[in-house]
Tab-separated table of C-alpha atoms in Angstrom:
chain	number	residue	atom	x	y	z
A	225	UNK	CA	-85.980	-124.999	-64.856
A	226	UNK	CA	-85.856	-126.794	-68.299
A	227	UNK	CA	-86.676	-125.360	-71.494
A	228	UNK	CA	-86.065	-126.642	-75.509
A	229	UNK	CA	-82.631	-124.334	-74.997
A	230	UNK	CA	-81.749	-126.772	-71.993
A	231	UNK	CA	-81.665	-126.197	-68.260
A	232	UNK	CA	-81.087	-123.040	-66.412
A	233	UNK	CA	-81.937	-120.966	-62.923
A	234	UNK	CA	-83.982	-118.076	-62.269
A	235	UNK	CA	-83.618	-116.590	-59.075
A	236	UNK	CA	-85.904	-113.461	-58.060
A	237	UNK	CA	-84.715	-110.949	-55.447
A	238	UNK	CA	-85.649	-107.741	-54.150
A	239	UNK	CA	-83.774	-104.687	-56.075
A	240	UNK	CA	-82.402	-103.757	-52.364
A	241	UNK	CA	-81.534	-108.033	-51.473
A	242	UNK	CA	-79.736	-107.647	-55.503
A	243	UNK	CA	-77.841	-104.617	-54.365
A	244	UNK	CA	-76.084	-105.747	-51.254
A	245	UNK	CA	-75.171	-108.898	-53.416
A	246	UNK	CA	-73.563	-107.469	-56.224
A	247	UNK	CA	-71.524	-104.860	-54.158
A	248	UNK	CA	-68.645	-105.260	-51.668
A	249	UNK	CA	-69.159	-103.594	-48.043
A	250	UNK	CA	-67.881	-100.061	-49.787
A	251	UNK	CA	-70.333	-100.181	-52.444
A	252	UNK	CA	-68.045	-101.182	-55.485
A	253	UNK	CA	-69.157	-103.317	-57.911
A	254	UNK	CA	-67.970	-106.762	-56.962
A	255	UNK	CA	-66.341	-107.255	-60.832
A	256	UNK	CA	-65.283	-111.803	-59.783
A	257	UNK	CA	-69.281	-112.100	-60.320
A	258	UNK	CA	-68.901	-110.733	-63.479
A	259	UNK	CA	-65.428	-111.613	-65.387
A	260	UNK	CA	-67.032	-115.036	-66.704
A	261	UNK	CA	-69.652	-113.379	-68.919
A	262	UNK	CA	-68.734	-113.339	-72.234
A	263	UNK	CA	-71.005	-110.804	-73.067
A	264	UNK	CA	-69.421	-107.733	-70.945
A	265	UNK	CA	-71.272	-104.178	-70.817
A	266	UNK	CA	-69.733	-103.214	-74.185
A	267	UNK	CA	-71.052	-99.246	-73.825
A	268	UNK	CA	-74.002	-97.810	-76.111
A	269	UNK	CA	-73.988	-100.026	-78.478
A	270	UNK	CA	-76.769	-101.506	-80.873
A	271	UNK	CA	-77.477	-104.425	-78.855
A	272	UNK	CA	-76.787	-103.081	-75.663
A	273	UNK	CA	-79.785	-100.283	-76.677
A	274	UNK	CA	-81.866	-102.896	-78.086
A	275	UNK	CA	-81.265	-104.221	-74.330
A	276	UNK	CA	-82.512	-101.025	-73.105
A	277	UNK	CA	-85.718	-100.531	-75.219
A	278	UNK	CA	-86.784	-104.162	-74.500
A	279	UNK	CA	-86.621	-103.064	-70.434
A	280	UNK	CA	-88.566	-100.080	-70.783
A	281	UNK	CA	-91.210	-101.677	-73.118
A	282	UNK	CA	-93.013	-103.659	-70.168
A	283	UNK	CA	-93.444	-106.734	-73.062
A	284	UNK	CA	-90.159	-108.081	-71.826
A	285	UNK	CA	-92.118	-111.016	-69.846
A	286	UNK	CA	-89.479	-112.989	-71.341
A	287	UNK	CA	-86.213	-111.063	-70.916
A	288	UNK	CA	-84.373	-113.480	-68.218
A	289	UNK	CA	-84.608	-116.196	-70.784
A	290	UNK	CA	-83.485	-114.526	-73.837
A	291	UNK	CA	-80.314	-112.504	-71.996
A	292	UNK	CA	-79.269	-115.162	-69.599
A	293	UNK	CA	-76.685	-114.693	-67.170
A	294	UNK	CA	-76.678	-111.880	-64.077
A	295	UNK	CA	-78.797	-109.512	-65.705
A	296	UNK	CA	-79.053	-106.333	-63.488
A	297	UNK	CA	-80.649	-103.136	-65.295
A	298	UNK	CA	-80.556	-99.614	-64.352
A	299	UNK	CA	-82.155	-96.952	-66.588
């Protein structure tokens, strides 16, 4: 996919499919798909709620673009 920002990927999966990914066989969070984002979970923070209330707005239509990366939400 190409965009004025430059080129990306956008991959959809089922929440389950997601899951199994992200998680080793005992259910922990498998952290080495992680430790090259720069942008961390950093808690409750501003942006991190801003994050949040963008989700739960249903006008996100273009979330993945604007918070590239793994993006997995939970509310």
């Amino acid at each position: 996919m190409s965009t004025s920002l430059g080129e990306g990927y956008v991959c959809l999966a089922r929440l389950d499919e997601h899951y199994r990914f992200i998680t080793s066989d005992n259910e922990a969070l498998r952290l080495e798909l992680f430790e090259s984002n720069v942008r961390d979970y950093a808690g409750s923070t501003a942006v991190n709620n801003a994050i949040g209330e963008t989700l739960r707005s249903g006008t996100g239509e273009d979330f993945w673009l604007f918070n590239n990366g793994v993006v997995t939400a939970t509310r």
